[in-house]
mmCIF file of C-alpha atoms (C1' of nucleotides) and ligand atoms in Angstrom:
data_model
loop_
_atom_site.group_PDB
_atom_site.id
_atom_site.type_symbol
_atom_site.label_atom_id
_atom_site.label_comp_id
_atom_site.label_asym_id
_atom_site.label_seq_id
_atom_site.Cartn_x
_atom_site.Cartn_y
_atom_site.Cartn_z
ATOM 1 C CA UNK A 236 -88.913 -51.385 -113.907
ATOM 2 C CA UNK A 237 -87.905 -48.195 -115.377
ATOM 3 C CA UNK A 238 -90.199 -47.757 -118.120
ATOM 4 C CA UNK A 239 -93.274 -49.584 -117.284
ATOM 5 C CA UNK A 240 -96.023 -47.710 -117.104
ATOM 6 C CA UNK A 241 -97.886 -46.867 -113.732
ATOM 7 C CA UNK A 242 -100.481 -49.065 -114.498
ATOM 8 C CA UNK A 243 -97.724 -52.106 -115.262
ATOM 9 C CA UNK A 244 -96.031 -51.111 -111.772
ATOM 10 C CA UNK A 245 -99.539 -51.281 -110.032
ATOM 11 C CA UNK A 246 -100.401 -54.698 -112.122
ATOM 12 C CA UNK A 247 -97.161 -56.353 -111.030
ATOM 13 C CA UNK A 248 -97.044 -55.333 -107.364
ATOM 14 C CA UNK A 249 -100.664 -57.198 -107.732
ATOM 15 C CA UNK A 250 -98.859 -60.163 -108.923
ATOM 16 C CA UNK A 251 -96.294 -60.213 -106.349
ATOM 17 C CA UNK A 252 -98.845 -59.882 -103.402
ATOM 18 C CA UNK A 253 -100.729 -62.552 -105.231
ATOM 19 C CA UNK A 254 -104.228 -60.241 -105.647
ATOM 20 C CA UNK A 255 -106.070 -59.882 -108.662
ATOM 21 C CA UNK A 256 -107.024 -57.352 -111.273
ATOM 22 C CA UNK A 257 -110.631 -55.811 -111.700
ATOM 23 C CA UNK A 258 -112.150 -52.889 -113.543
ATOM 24 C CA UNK A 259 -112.928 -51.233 -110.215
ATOM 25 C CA UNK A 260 -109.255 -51.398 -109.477
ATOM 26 C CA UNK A 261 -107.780 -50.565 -112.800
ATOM 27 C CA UNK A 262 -110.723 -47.889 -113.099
ATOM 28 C CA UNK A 263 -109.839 -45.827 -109.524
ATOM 29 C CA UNK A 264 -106.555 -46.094 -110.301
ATOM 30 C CA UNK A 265 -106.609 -45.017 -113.678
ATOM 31 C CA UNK A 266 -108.509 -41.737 -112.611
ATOM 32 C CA UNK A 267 -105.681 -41.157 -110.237
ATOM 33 C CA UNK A 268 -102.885 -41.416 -112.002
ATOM 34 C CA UNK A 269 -104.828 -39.185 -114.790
ATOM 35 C CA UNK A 270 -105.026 -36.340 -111.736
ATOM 36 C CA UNK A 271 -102.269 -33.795 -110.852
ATOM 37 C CA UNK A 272 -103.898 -32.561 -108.073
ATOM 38 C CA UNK A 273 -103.774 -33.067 -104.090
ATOM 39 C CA UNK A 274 -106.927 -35.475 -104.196
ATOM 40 C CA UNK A 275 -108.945 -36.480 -101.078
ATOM 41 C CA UNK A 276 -110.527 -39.747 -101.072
ATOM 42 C CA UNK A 277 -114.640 -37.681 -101.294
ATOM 43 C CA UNK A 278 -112.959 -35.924 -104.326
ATOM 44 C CA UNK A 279 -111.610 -38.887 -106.192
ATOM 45 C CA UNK A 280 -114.764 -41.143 -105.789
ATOM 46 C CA UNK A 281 -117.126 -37.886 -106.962
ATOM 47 C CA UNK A 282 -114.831 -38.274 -110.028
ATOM 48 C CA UNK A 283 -114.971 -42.083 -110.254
ATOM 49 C CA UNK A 284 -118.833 -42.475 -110.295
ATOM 50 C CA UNK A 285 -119.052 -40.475 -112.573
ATOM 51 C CA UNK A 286 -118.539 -43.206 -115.207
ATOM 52 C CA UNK A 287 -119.110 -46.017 -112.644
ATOM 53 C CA UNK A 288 -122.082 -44.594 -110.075
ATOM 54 C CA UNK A 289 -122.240 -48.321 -108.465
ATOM 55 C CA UNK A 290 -118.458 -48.087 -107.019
ATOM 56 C CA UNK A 291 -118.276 -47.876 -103.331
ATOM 57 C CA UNK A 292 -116.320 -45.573 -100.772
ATOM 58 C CA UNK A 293 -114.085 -48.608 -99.263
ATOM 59 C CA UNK A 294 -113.031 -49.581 -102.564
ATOM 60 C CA UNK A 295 -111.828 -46.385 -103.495
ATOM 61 C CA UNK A 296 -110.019 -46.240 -99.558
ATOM 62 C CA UNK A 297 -109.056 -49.830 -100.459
ATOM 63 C CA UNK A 298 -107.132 -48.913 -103.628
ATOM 64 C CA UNK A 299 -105.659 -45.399 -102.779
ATOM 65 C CA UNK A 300 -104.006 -47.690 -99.443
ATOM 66 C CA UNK A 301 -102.490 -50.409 -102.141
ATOM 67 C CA UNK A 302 -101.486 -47.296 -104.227
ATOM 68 C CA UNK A 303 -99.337 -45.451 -101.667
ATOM 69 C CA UNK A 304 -98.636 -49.101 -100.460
ATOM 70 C CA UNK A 305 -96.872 -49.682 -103.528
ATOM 71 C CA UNK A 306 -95.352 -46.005 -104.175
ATOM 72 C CA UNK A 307 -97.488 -44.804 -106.640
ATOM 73 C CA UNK A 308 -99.099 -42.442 -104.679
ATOM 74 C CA UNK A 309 -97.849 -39.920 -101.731
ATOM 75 C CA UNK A 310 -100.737 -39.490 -99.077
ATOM 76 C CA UNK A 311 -100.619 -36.087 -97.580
ATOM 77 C CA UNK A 312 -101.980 -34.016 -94.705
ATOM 78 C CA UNK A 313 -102.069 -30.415 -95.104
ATOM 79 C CA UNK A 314 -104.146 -29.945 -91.612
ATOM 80 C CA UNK A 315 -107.699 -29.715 -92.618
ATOM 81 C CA UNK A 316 -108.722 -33.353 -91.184
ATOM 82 C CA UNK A 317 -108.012 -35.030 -94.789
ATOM 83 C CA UNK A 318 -105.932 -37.175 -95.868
ATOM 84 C CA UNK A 319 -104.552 -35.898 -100.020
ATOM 85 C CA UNK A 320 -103.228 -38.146 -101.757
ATOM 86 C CA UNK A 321 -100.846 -37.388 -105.471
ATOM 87 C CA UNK A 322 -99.022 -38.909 -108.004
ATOM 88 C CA UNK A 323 -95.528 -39.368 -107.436
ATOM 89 C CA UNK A 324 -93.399 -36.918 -108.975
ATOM 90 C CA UNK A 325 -91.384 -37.707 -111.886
ATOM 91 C CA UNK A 326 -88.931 -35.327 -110.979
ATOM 92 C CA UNK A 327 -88.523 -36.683 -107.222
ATOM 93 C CA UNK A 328 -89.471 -35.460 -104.193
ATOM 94 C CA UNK A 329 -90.928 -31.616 -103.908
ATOM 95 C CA UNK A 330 -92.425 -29.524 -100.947
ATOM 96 C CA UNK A 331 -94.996 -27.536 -100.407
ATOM 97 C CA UNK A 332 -96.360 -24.135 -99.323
ATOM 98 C CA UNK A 333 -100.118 -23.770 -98.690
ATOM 99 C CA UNK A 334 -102.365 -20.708 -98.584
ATOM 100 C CA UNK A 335 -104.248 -20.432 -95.301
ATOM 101 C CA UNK A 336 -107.116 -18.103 -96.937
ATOM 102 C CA UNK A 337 -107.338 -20.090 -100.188
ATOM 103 C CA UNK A 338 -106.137 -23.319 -100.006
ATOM 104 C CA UNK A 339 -103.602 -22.856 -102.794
ATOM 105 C CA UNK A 340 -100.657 -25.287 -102.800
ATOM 106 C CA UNK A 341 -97.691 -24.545 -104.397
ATOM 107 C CA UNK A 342 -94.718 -27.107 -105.107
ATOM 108 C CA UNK A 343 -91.132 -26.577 -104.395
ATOM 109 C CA UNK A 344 -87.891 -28.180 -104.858
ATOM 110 C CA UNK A 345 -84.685 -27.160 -102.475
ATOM 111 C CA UNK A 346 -81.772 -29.761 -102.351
ATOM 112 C CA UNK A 347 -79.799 -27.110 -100.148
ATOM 113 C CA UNK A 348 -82.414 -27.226 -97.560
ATOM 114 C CA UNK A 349 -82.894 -31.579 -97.978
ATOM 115 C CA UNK A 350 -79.062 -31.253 -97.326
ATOM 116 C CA UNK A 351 -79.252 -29.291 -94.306
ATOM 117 C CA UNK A 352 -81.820 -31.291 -92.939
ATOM 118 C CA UNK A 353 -79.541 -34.918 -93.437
ATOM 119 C CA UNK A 354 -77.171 -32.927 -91.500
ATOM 120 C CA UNK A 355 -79.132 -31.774 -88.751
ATOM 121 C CA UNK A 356 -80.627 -35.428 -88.295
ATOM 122 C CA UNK A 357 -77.255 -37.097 -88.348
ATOM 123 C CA UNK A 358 -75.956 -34.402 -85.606
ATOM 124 C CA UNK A 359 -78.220 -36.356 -83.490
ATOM 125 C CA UNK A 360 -77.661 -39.599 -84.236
ATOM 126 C CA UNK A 361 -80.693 -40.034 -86.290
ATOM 127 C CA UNK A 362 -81.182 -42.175 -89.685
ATOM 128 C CA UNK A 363 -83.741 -40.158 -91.843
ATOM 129 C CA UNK A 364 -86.168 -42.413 -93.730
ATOM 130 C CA UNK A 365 -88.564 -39.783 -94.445
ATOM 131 C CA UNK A 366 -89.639 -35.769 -93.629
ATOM 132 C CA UNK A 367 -92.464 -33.328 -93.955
ATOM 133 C CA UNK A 368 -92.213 -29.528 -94.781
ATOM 134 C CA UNK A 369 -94.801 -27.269 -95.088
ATOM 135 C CA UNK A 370 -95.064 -23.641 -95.285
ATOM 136 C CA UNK A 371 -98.077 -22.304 -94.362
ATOM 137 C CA UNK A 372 -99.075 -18.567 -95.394
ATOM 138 C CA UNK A 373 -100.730 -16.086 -97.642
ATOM 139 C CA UNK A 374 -100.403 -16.674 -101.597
ATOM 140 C CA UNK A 375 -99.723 -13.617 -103.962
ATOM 141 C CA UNK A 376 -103.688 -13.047 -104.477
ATOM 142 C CA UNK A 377 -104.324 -13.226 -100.819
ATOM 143 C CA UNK A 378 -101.740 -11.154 -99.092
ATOM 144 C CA UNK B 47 -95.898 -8.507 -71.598
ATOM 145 C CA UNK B 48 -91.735 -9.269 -71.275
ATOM 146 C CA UNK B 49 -91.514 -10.034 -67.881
ATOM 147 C CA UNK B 50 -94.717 -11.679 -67.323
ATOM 148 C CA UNK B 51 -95.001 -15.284 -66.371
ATOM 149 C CA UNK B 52 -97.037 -17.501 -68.206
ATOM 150 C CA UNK B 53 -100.171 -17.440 -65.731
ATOM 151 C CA UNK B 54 -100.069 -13.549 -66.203
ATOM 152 C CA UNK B 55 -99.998 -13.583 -70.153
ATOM 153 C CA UNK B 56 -103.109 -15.955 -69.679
ATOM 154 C CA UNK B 57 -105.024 -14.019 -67.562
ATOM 155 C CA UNK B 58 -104.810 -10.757 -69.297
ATOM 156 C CA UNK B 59 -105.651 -12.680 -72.408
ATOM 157 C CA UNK B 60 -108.558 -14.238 -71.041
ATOM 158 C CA UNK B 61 -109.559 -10.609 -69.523
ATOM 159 C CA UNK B 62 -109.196 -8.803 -73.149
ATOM 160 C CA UNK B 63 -111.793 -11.550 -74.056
ATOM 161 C CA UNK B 64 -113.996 -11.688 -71.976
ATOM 162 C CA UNK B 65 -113.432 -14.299 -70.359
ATOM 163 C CA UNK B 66 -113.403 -15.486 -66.609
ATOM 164 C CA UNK B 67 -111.012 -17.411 -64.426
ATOM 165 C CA UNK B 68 -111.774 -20.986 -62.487
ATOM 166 C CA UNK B 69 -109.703 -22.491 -60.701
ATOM 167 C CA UNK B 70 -109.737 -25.587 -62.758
ATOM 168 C CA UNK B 71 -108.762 -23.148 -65.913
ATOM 169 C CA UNK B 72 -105.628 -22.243 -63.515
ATOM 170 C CA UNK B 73 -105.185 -25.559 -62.553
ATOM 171 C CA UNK B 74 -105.079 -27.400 -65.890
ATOM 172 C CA UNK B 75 -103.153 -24.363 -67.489
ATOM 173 C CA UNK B 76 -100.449 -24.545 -64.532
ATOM 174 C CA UNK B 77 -100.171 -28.457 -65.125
ATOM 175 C CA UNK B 78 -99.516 -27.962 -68.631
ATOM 176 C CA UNK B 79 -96.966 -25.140 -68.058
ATOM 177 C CA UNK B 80 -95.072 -27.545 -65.950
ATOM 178 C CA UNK B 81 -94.562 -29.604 -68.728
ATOM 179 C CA UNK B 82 -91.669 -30.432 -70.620
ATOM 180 C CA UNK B 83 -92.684 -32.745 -73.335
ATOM 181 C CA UNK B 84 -95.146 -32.959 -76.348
ATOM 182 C CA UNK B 85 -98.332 -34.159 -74.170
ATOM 183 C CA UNK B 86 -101.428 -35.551 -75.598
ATOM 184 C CA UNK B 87 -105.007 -34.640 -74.054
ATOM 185 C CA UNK B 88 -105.772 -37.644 -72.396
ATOM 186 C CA UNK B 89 -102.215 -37.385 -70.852
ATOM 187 C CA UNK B 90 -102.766 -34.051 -69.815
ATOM 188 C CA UNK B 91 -106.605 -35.213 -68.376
ATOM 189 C CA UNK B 92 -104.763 -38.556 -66.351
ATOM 190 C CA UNK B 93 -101.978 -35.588 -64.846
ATOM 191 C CA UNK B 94 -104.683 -33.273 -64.074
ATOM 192 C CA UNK B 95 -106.683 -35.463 -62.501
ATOM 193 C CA UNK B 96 -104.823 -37.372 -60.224
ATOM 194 C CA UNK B 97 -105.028 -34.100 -57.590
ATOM 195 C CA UNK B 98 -108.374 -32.543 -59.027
ATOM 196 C CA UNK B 99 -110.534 -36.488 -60.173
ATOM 197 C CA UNK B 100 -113.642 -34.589 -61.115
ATOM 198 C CA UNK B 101 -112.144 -32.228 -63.572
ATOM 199 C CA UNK B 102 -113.592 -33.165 -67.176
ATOM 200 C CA UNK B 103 -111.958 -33.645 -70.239
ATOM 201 C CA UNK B 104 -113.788 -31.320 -72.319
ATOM 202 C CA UNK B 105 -112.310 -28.658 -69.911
ATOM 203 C CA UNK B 106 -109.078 -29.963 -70.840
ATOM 204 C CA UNK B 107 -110.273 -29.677 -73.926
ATOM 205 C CA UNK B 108 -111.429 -25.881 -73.865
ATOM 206 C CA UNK B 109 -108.463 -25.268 -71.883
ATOM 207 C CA UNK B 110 -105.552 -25.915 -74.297
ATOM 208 C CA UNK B 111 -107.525 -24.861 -76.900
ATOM 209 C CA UNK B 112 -107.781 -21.704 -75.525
ATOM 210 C CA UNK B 113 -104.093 -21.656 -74.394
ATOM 211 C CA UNK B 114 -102.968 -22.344 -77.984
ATOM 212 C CA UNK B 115 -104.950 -19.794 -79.513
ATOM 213 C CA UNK B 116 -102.597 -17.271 -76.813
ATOM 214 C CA UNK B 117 -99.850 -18.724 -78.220
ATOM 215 C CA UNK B 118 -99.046 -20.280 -74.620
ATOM 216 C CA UNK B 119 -98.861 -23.680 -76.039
ATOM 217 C CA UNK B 120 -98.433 -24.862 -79.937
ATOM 218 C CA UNK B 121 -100.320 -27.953 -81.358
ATOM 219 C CA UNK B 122 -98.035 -31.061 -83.010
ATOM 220 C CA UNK B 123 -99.502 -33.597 -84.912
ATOM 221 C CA UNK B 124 -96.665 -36.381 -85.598
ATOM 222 C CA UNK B 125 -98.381 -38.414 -87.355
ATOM 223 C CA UNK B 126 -100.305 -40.476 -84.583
ATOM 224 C CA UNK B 127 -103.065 -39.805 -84.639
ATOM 225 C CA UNK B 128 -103.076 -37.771 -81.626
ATOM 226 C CA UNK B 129 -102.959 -33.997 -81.257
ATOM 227 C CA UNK B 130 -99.694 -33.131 -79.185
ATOM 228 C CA UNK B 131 -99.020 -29.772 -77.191
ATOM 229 C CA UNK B 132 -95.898 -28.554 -75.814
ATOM 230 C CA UNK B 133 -95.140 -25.215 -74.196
ATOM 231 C CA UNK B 134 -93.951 -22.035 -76.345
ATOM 232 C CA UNK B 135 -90.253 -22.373 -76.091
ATOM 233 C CA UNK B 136 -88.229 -19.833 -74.421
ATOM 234 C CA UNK B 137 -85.459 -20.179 -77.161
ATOM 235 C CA UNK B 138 -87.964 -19.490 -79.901
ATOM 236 C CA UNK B 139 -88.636 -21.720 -82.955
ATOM 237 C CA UNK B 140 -87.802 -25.381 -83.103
ATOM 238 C CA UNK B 141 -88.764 -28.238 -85.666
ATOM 239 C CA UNK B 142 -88.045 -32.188 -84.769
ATOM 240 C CA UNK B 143 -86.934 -35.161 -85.360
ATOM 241 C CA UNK B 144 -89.167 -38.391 -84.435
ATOM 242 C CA UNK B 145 -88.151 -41.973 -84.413
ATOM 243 C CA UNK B 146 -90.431 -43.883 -86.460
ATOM 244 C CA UNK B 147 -89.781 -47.460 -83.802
ATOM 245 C CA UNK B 148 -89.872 -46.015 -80.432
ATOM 246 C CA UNK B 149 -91.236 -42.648 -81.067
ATOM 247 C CA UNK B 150 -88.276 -40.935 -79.678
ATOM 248 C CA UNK B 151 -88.678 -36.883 -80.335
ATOM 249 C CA UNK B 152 -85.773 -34.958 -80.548
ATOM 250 C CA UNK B 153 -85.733 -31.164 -81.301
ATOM 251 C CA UNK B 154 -83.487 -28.967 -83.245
ATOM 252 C CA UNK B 155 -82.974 -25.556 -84.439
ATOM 253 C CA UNK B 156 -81.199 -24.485 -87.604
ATOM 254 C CA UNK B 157 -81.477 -21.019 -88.836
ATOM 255 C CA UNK B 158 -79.951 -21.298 -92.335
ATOM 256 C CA UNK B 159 -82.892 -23.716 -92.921
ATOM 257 C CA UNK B 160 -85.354 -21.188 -91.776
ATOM 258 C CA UNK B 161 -83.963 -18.428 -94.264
ATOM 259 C CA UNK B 162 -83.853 -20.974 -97.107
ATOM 260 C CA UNK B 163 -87.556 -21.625 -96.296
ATOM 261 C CA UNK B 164 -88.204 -17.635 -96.434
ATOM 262 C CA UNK B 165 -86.507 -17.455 -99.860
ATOM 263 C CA UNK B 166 -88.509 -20.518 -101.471
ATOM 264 C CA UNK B 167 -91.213 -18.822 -100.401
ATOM 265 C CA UNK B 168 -90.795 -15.449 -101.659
ATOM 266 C CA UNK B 169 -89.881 -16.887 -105.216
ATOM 267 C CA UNK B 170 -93.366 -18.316 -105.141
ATOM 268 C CA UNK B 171 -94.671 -15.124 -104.559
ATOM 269 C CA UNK B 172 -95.879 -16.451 -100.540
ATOM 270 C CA UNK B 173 -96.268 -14.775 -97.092
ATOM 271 C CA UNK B 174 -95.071 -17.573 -94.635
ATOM 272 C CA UNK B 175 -97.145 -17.535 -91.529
ATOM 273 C CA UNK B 176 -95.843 -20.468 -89.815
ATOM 274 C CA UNK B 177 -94.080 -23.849 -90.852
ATOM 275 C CA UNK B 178 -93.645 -27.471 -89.675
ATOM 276 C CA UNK B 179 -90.797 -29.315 -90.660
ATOM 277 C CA UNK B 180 -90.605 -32.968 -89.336
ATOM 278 C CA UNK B 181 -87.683 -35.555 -90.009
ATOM 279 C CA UNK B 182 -88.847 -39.040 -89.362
ATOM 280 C CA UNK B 183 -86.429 -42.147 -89.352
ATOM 281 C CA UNK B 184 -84.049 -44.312 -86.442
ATOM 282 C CA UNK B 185 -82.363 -42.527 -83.448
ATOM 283 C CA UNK B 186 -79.514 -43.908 -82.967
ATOM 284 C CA UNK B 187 -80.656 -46.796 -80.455
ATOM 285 C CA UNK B 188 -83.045 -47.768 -83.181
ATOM 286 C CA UNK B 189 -80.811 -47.859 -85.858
ATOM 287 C "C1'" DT C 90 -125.723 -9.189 -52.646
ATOM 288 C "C1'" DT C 91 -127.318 -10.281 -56.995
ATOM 289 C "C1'" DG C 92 -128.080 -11.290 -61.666
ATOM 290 C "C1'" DA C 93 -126.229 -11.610 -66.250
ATOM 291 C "C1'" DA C 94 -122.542 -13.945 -68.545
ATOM 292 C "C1'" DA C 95 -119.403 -17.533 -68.798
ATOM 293 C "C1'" DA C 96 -117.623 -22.219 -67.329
ATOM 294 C "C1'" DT C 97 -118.138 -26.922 -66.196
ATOM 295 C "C1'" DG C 98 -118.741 -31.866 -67.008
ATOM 296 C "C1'" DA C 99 -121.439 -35.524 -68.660
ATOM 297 C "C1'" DA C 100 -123.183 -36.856 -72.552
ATOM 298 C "C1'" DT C 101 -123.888 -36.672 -77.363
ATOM 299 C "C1'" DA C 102 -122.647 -35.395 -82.188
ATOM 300 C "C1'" DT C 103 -119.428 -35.185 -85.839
ATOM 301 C "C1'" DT C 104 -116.008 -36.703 -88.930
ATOM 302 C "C1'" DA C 105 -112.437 -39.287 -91.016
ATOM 303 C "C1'" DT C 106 -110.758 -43.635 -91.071
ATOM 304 C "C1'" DT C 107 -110.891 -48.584 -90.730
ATOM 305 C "C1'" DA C 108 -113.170 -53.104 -90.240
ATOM 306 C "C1'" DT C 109 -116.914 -56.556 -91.034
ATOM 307 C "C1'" DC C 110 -119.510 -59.582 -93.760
ATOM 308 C "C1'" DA C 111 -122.523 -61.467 -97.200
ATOM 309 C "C1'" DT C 112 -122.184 -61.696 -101.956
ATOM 310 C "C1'" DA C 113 -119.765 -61.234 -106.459
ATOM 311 C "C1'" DA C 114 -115.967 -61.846 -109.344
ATOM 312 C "C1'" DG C 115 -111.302 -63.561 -110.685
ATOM 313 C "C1'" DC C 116 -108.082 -67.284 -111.337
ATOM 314 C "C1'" DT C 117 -106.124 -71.972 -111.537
ATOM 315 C "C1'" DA C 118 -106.139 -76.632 -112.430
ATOM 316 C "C1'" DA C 119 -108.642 -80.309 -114.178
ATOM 317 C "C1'" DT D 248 -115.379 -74.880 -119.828
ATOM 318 C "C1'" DT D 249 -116.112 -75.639 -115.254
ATOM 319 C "C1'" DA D 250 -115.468 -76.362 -110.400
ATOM 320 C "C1'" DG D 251 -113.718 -74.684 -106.504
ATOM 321 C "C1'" DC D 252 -110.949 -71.805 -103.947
ATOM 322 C "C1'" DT D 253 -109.320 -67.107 -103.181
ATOM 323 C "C1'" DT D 254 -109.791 -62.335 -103.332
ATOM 324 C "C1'" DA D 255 -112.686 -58.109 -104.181
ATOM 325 C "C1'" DT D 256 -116.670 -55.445 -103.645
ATOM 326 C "C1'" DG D 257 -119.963 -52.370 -101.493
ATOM 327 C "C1'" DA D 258 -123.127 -51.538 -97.913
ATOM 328 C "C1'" DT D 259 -122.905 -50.943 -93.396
ATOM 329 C "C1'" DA D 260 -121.035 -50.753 -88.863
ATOM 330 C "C1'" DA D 261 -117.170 -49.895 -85.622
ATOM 331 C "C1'" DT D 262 -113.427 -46.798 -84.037
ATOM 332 C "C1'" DA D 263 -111.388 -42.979 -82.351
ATOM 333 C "C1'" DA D 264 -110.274 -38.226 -82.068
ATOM 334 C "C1'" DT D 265 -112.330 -34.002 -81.902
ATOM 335 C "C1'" DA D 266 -116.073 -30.811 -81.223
ATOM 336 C "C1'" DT D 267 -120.627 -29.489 -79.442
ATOM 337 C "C1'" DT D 268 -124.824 -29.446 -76.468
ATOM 338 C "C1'" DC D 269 -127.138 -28.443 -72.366
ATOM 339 C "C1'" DA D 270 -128.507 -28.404 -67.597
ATOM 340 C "C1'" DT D 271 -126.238 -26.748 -63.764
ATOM 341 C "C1'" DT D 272 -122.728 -24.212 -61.258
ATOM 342 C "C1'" DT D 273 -119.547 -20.503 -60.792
ATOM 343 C "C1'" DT D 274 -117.644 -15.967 -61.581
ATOM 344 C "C1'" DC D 275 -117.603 -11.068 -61.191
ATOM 345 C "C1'" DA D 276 -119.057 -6.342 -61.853
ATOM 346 C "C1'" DA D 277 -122.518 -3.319 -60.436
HETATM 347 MN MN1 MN E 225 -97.293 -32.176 -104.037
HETATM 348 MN MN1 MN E 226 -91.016 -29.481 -79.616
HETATM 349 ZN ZN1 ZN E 227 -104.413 -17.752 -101.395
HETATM 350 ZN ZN1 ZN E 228 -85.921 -44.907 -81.483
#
DNA sequence: TTGAAAATGAATATTATTATCATAAGCTAA
DNA sequence: TTAGCTTATGATAATAATATTCATTTTCAA
């Protein structure tokens, strides 16, 4: 499963859950994996009707929720009451660091921090599955 | 504003505003400060209300809003759904650990992490304001 | 004491998310 | 290809947490 494409990964995690294909599917998620932004759901289906005006809200919901379902996408929540979903990296996990004036978000890889943070969790007896850090703060233009 | 207790620091805050003092204010304030955990509203509102029934919950509401924006108490969201409060620490800055079975939070402080934040940061040309890092995985009686 | 300003609490509004349901579309086996 | 069963769709409604409204009560400085 290496070098399928996303849209191969997406068409056999159908197949395994025994659902189907359809151009409302394979549209949304097209236009997703096309974005390299921090989408919300209101953003993604302004962008979808665009080319299909008849799709509805809960399909869009419907398909982002198989998406991060089946690891394709990363839902996010940067504290402004919505739910971002993006792609998943290529080049693994990253962080983030968000402008509080501007909304800005930046992207950030540390693995000396990731390691300090398996160490801290196994000091107290905890199994990481996943974690959350955000820095919150003023960007270059806004400070 | 060293030596004050908690009550004080609220009540010259709420004088530099404007702002007047009830006794359910005090009461609902001095319930929270007896807290040790990460309490939700309704909590707080069931606490509150078993020695003062008629107090509402949009007081509650008003209250630790009001008691956040001080700094008195600092607003969690793990991930539930529900907002969380807990009281400003004595010991300064902590981030946690939460156990993603029995919802288990466990708090720790590591400083190296904090200064590795600061420098990611200032690569990326950011002011950091504040930060939430959250581990989430099996304590060890989950494990 | 009194009157303007703020607080209260019940109720309602808002907002994001999730569920429902009648209908449409996809798929499999004849 | 078609029949028939399953899943998907999209409009709408339900949920649930948060935020606001408003009539009434309370506070507090003059
Ligand atoms: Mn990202
Ligand atoms: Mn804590
Ligand atoms: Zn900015
Ligand atoms: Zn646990």
């Amino acid at each position: 499963m290496q070098n399928l494409s996303k849209m191969d990964i997406l068409k056999s995690y159908l197949e395994t859950k025994g659902l189907k294909s359809t151009s409302q599917r394979d549209y949304i998620a097209d236009t997703f994996f096309k974005t390299n932004t921090h989408i919300s759901l209101d953003e993604l289906l302004k962008k979808v009707k665009r080319k299909t005006p008849n799709i509805g809200y809960a399909t869009v919901y419907r398909t982002m929720k198989l998406l991060t379902e089946c690891g394709l996408a990363i839902a996010r929540q940067f504290g402004d009451g919505q739910t971002r979903y993006e792609n998943l990296p290529d080049d693994g996990h990253h962080d983030h660091i968000i402008c509080i004036k501007c909304s800005k978000i930046c992207e950030f890889q540390n693995q000396k921090i990731e390691q300090l943070q398996a160490e801290a969790a196994k000091k107290l007896g905890f199994t990481v599955v996943n974690h959350k850090l955000e820095l919150y703060g003023y960007c270059s233009e806004c400070s």
